[in-house]
Short mmCIF file of C-alpha atoms and ligand atoms in Angstrom, two decimals:
data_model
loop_
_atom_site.label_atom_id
_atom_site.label_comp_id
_atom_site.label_asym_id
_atom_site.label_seq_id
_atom_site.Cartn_x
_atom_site.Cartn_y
_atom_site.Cartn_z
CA UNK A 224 -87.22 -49.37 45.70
CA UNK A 225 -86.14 -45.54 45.47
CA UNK A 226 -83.86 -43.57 47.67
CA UNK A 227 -83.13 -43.56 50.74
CA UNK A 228 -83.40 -47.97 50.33
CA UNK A 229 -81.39 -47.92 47.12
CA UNK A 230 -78.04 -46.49 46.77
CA UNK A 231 -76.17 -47.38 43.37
CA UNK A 232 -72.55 -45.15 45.17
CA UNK A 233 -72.45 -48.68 47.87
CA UNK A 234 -71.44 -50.53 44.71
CA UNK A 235 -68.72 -47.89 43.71
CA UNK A 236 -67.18 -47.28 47.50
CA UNK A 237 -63.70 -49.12 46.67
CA UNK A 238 -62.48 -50.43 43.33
CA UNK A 239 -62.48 -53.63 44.34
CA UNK A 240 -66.26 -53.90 44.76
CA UNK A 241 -66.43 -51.74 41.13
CA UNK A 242 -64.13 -54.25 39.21
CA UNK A 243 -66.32 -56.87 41.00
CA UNK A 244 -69.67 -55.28 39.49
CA UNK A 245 -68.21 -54.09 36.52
CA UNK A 246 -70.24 -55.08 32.97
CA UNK A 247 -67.50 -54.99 30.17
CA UNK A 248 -64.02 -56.00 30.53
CA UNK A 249 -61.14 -55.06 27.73
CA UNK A 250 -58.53 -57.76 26.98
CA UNK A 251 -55.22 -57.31 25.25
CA UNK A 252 -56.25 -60.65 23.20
CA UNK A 253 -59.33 -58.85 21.64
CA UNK A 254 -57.24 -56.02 20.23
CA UNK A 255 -55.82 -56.13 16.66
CA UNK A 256 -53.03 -53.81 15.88
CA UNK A 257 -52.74 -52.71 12.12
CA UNK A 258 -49.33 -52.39 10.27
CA UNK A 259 -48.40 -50.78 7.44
CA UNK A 260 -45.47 -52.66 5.57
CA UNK A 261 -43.14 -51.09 2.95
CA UNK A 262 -40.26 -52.08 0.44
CA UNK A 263 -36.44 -51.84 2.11
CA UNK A 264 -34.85 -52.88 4.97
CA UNK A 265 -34.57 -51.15 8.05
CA UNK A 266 -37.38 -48.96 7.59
CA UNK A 267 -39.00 -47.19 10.25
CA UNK A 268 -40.55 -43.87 9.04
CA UNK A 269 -42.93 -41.95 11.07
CA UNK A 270 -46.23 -41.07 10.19
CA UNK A 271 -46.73 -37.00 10.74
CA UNK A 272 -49.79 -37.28 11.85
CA UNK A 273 -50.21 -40.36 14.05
CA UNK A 274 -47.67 -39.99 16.74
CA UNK A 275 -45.97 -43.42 17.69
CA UNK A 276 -47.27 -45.33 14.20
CA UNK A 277 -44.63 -46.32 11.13
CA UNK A 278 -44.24 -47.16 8.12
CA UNK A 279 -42.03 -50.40 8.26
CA UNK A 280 -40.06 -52.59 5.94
CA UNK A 281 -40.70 -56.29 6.85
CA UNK A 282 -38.02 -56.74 8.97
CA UNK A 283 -38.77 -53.56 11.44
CA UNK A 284 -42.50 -55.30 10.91
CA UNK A 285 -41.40 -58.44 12.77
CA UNK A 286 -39.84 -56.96 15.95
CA UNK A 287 -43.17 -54.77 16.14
CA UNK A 288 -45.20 -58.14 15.97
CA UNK A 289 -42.45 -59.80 18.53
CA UNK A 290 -43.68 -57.15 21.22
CA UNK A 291 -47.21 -57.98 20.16
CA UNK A 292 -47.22 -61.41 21.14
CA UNK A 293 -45.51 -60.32 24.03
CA UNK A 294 -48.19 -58.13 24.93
CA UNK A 295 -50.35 -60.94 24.28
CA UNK A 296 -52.54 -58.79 21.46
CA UNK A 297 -54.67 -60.68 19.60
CA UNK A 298 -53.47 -60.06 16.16
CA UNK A 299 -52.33 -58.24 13.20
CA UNK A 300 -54.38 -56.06 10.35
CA UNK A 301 -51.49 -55.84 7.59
CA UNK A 302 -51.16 -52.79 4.84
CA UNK A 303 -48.66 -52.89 1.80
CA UNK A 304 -47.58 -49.57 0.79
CA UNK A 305 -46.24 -51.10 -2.99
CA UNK A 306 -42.34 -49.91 -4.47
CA UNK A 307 -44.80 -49.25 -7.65
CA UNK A 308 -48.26 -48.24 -8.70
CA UNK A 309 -50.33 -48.42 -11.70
CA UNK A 310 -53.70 -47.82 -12.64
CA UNK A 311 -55.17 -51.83 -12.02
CA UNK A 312 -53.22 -51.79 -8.57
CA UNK A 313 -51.29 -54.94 -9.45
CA UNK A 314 -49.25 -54.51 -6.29
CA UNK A 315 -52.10 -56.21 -4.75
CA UNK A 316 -52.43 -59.24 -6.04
CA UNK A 317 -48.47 -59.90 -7.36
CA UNK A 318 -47.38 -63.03 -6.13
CA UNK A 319 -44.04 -61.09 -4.86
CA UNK A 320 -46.72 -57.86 -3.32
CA UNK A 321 -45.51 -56.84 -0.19
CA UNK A 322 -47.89 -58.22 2.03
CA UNK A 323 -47.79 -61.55 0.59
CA UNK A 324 -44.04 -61.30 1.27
CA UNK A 325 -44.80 -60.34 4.87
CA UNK A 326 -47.20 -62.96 4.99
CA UNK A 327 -44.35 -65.44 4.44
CA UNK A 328 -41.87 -64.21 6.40
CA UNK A 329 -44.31 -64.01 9.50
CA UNK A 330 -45.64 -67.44 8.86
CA UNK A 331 -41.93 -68.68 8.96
CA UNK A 332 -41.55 -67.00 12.15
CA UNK A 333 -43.04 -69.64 15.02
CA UNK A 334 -42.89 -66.91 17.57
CA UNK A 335 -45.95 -65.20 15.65
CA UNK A 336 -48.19 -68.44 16.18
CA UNK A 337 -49.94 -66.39 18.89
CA UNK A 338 -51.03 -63.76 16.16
CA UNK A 339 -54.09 -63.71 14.02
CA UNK A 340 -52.46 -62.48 11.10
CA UNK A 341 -55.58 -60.54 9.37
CA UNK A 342 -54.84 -59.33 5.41
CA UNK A 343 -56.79 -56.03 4.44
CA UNK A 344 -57.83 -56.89 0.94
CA UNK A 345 -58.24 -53.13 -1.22
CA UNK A 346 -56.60 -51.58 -4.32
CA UNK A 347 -55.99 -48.16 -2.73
CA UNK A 348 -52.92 -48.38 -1.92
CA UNK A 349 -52.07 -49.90 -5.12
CA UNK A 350 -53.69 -48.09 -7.77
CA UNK A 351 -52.03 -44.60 -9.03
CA UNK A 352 -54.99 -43.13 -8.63
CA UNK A 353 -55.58 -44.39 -5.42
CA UNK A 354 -59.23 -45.10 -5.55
CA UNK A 355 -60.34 -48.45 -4.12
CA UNK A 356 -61.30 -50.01 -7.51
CA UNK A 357 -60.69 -49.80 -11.49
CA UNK A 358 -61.17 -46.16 -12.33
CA UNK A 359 -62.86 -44.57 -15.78
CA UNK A 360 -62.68 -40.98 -16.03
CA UNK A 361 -64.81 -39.16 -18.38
CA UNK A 362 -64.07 -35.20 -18.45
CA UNK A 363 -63.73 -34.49 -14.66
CA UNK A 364 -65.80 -37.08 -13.46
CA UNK A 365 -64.04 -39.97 -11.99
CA UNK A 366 -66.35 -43.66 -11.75
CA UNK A 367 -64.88 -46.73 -9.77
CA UNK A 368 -66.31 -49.60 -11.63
CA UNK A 369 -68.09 -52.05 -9.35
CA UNK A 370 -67.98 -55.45 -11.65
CA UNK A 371 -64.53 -54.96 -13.21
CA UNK A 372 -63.05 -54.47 -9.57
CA UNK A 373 -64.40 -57.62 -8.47
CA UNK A 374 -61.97 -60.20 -10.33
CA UNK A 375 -58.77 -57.83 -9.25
CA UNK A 376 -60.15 -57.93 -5.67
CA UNK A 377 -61.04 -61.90 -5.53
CA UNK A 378 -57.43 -62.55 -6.99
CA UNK A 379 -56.09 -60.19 -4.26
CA UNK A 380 -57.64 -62.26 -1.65
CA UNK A 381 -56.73 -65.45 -3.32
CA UNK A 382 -52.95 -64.76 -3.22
CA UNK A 383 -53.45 -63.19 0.10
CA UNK A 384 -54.39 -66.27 1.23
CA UNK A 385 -52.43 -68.52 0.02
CA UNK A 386 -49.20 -66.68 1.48
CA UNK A 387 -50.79 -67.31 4.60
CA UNK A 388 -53.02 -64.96 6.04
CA UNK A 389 -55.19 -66.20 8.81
CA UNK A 390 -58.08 -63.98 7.87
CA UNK A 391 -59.04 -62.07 4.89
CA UNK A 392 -60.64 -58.72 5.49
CA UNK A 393 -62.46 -56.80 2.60
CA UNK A 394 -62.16 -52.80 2.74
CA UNK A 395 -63.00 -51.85 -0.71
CA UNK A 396 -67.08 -51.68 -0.50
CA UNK A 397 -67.68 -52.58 -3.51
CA UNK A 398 -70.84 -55.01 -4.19
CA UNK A 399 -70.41 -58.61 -4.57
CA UNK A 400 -67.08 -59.06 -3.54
CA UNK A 401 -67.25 -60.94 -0.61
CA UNK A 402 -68.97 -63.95 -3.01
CA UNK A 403 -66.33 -63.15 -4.99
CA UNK A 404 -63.19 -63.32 -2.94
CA UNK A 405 -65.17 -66.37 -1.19
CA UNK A 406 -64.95 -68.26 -4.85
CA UNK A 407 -61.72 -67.08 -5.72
CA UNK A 408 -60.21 -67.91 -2.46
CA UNK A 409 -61.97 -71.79 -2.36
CA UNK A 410 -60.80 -72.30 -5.89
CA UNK A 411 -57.01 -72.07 -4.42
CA UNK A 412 -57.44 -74.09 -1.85
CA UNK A 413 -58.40 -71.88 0.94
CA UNK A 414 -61.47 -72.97 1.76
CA UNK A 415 -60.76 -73.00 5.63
CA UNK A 416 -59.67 -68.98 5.51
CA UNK A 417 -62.40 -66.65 6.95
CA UNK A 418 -63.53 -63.89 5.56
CA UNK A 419 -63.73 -60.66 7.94
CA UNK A 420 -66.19 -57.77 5.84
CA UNK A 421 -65.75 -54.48 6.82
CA UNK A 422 -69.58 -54.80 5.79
CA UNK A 423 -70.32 -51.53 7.05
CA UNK A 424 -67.70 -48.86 6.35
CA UNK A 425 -68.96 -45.14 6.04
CA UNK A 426 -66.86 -42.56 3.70
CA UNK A 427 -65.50 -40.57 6.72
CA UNK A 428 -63.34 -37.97 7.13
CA UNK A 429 -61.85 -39.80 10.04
CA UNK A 430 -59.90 -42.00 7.57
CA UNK A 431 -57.56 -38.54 6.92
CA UNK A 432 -54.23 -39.66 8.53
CA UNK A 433 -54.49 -42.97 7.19
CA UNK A 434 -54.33 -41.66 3.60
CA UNK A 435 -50.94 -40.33 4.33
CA UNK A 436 -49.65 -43.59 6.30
CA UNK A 437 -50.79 -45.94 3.41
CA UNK A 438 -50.59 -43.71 0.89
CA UNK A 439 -53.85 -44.03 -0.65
CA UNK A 440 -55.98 -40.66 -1.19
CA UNK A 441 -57.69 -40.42 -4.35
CA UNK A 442 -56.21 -38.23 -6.64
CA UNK A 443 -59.72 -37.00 -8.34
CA UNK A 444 -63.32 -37.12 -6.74
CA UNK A 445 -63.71 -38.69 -2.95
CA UNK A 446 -65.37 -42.69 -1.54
CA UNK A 447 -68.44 -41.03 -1.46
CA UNK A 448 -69.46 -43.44 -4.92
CA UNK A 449 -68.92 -46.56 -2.33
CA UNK A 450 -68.60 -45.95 1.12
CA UNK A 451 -71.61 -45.52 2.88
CA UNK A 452 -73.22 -42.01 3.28
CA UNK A 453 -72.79 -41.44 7.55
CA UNK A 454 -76.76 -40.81 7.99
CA UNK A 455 -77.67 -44.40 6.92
CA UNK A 456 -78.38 -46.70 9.91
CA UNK A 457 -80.91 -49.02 8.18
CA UNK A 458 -78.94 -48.95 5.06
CA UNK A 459 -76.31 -50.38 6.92
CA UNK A 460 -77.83 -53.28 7.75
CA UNK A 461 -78.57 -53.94 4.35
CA UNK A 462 -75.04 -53.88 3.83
CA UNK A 463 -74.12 -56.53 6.57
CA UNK A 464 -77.30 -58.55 5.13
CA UNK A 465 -75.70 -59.31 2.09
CA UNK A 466 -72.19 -59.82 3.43
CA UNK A 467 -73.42 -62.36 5.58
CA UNK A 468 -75.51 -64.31 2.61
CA UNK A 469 -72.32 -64.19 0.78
CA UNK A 470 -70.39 -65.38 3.01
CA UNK A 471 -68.86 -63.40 5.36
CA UNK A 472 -67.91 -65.12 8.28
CA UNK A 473 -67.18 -61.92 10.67
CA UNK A 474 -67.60 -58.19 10.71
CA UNK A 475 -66.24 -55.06 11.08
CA UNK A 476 -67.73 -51.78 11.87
CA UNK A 477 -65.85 -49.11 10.36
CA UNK A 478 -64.79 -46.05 11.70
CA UNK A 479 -66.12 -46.94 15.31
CA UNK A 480 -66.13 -44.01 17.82
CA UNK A 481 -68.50 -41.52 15.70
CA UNK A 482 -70.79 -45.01 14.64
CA UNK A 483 -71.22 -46.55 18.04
CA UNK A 484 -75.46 -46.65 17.48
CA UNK A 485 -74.53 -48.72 14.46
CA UNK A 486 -72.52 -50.88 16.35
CA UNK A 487 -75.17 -51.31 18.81
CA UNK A 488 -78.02 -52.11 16.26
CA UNK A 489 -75.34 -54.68 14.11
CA UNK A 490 -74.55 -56.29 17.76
CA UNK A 491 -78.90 -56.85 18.25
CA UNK A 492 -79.22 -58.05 14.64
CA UNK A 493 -76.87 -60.43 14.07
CA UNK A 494 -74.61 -63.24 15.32
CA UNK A 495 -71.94 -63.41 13.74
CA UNK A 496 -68.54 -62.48 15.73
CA UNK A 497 -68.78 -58.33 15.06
CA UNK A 498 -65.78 -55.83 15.66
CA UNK A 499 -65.05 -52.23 14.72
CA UNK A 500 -62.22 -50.30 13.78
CA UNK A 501 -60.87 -47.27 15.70
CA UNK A 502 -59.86 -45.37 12.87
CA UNK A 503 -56.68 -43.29 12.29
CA UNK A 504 -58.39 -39.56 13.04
CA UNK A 505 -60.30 -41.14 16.30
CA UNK A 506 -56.42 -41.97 17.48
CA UNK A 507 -55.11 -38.60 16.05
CA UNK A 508 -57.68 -36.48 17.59
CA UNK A 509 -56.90 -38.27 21.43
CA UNK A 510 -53.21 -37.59 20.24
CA UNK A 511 -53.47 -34.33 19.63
CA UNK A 512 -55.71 -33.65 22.57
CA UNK A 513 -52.73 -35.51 24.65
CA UNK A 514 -50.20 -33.50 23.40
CA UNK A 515 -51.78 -30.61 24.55
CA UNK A 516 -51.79 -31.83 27.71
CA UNK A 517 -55.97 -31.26 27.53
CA UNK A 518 -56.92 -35.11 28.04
CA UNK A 519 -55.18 -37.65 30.40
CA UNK A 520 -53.53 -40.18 28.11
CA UNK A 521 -54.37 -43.47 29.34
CA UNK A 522 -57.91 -43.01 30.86
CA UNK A 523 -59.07 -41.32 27.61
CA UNK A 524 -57.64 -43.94 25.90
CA UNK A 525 -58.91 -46.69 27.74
CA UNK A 526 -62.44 -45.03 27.78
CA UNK A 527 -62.64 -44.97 24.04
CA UNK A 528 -61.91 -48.72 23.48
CA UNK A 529 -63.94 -49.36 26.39
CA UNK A 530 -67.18 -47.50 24.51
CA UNK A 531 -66.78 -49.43 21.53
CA UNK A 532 -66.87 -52.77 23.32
CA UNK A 533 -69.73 -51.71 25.05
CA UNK A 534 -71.82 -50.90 22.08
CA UNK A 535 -71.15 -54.20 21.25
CA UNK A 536 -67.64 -55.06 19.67
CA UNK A 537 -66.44 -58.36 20.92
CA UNK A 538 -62.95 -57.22 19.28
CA UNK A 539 -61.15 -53.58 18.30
CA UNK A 540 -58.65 -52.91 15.52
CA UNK A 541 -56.74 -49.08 17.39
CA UNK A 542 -53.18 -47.75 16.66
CA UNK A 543 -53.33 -47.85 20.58
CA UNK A 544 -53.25 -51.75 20.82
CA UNK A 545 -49.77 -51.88 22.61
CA UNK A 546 -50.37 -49.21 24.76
CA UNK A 547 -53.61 -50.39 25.79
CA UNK A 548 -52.49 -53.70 26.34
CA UNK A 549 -49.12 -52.43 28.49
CA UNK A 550 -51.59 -51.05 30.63
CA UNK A 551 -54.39 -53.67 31.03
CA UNK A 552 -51.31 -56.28 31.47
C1 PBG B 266 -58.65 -48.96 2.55
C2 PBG B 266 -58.76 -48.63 3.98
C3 PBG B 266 -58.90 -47.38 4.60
C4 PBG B 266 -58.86 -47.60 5.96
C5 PBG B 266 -58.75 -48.97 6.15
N1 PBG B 266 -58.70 -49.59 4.91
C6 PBG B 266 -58.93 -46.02 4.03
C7 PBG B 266 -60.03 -45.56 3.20
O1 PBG B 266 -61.04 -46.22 3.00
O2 PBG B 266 -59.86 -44.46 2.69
C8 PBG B 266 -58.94 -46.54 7.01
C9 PBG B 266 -58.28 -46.89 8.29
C10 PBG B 266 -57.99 -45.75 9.19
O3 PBG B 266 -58.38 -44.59 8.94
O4 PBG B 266 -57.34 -46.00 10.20
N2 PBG B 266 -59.76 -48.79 1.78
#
């Protein structure tokens, strides 16, 4: 039936008949707010280019989690900025690392039941070089070794898990290592942890402020060796292919704003729980558009998480978790 019989503006008159119409819904619970955790006590250092995110020791860490529970956000994505690094990135997997010593302190704390306490499992921010695997340089060309980063990465997870994360969640892109953290991770005894793959994660240059609150940009050469190239669609579902027949038990789509086709196709091709990752730059560009005074905060805000759940994320790792939640309430 065509106009003047059909109308779509009756169903938009009041916002009461819109919120009764309306297709996709955003919940505080299916946000996860990332952390980044670092030596001391008392630590709260701001990150210069993501307005309102820290670097925290653990204790700081805690109160921030305290307010996400009360929020009633769905859980926690953890990053260790380690006291040391070193060129294997041994931070990572020490029993004493700093997210495993989060981990325990957290787990200790019964207020935090209400979290999903989700470990990202790389060697960036561990490694001196800060590439996401073992490094060989020959002259001035820098290789990140696929096979030899596998064992550093399953024993990563491993101790990850057994401090108590509640998910593991692999960021390095190298292949193979969800099999391997999978093994590594049963052989302690954590058989019942899931495994979250970023299983498609593009080499972006949205990933910019991050490097400076973790810590982690490569010193020589770029993630263009193992992070997907940005014009693959197909290829990433190859990717999430063999994440899933090694065992991944969820994904994440990685960054999310610039890849929401990709989001869309994972969503149609597969059923395992999928979520994306609003990455540092997508929250620093709003931020910076904000402080200009050029977008309004919380509808832009609200618009971009809203865009990535409907392409097809049931759940959204953003730096704007608590502010999105204060106002969805
Ligand atoms: C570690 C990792 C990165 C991000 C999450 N895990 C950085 C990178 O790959 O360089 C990016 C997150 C963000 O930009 O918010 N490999």
């Amino acid at each position: 039936m065509q106009f003047p019989v059909t109308r779509l503006r009756r169903l938009r008159s009041t916002e009461a008949m819109r919120s009764l119409v309306r297709e996709t819904h955003l919940r505080p619970s299916a946000l996860i707010y990332p952390l980044f955790i670092c030596p001391g006590e008392g630590v709260r250092k701001p990150i210069g280019s993501m307005p309102g995110v820290f670097n925290l020791s653990i204790d700081e860490a805690m109160k921030e989690a305290e307010e996400c529970v009360a929020l009633g956000i769905g859980g926690l994505l953890l990053f260790g900025l380690p006291a040391e690094k070193d060129e294997l990135g041994t931070g990572a997997y020490a029993e004493d690392g700093i997210v495993q010593r989060a981990l325990r302190a957290f787990k200790a704390n019964r207020a935090l039941d209400g979290l999903v306490q989700i470990a990202d499992v790389c060697l960036c921010e561990y490694t001196s070089h800060g590439h996401c695997g073992v490094l060989t340089v020959d002259g001035d060309h820098a290789h990140v070794e696929n096979d030899a980063s596998l064992p550093l990465l399953a024993r990563t997870a491993a101790s990850l898990a057994r401090a108590g994360a509640d998910v593991i969640a692999p960021s390095d892109m190298m292949d193979g290592r969800v099999a391997a953290m999978r093994d590594a991770m049963d052989a302690a005894g954590c058989e019942g942890t899931p495994i979250m793959s970023y299983a498609a994660k593009f080499a972006s240059a949205f990933y910019g402020p991050f490097r400076e609150a973790a810590d982690s940009a490569p010193q020589v050469g770029d993630r263009r060796g193992y992070q997907m190239d940005g014009a693959n669609i197909r290829e990433a579902m190859r990717e999430i292919e063999q994440d899933v027949a090694e065992g991944a038990d969820m994904l994440l789509m990685k960054p999310a704003g610039p890849y929401l086709d990709v989001i869309r196709a994972a969503r149609e091709r597969f059923d395992l729980p999928l979520g994306a990752y609003q990455v540092s730059g997508e929250y620093s560009m709003l931020h910076a558009a904000f402080e200009r005074g050029w977008l309004d905060r919380d509808r832009a805000m609200l618009e971009s998480l809203l865009s990535i759940r409907r392409a097809g994320a049931e759940f959204i790792v953003t730096y704007f978790a608590k502010d999105a939640a204060r106002l969805l309430g």
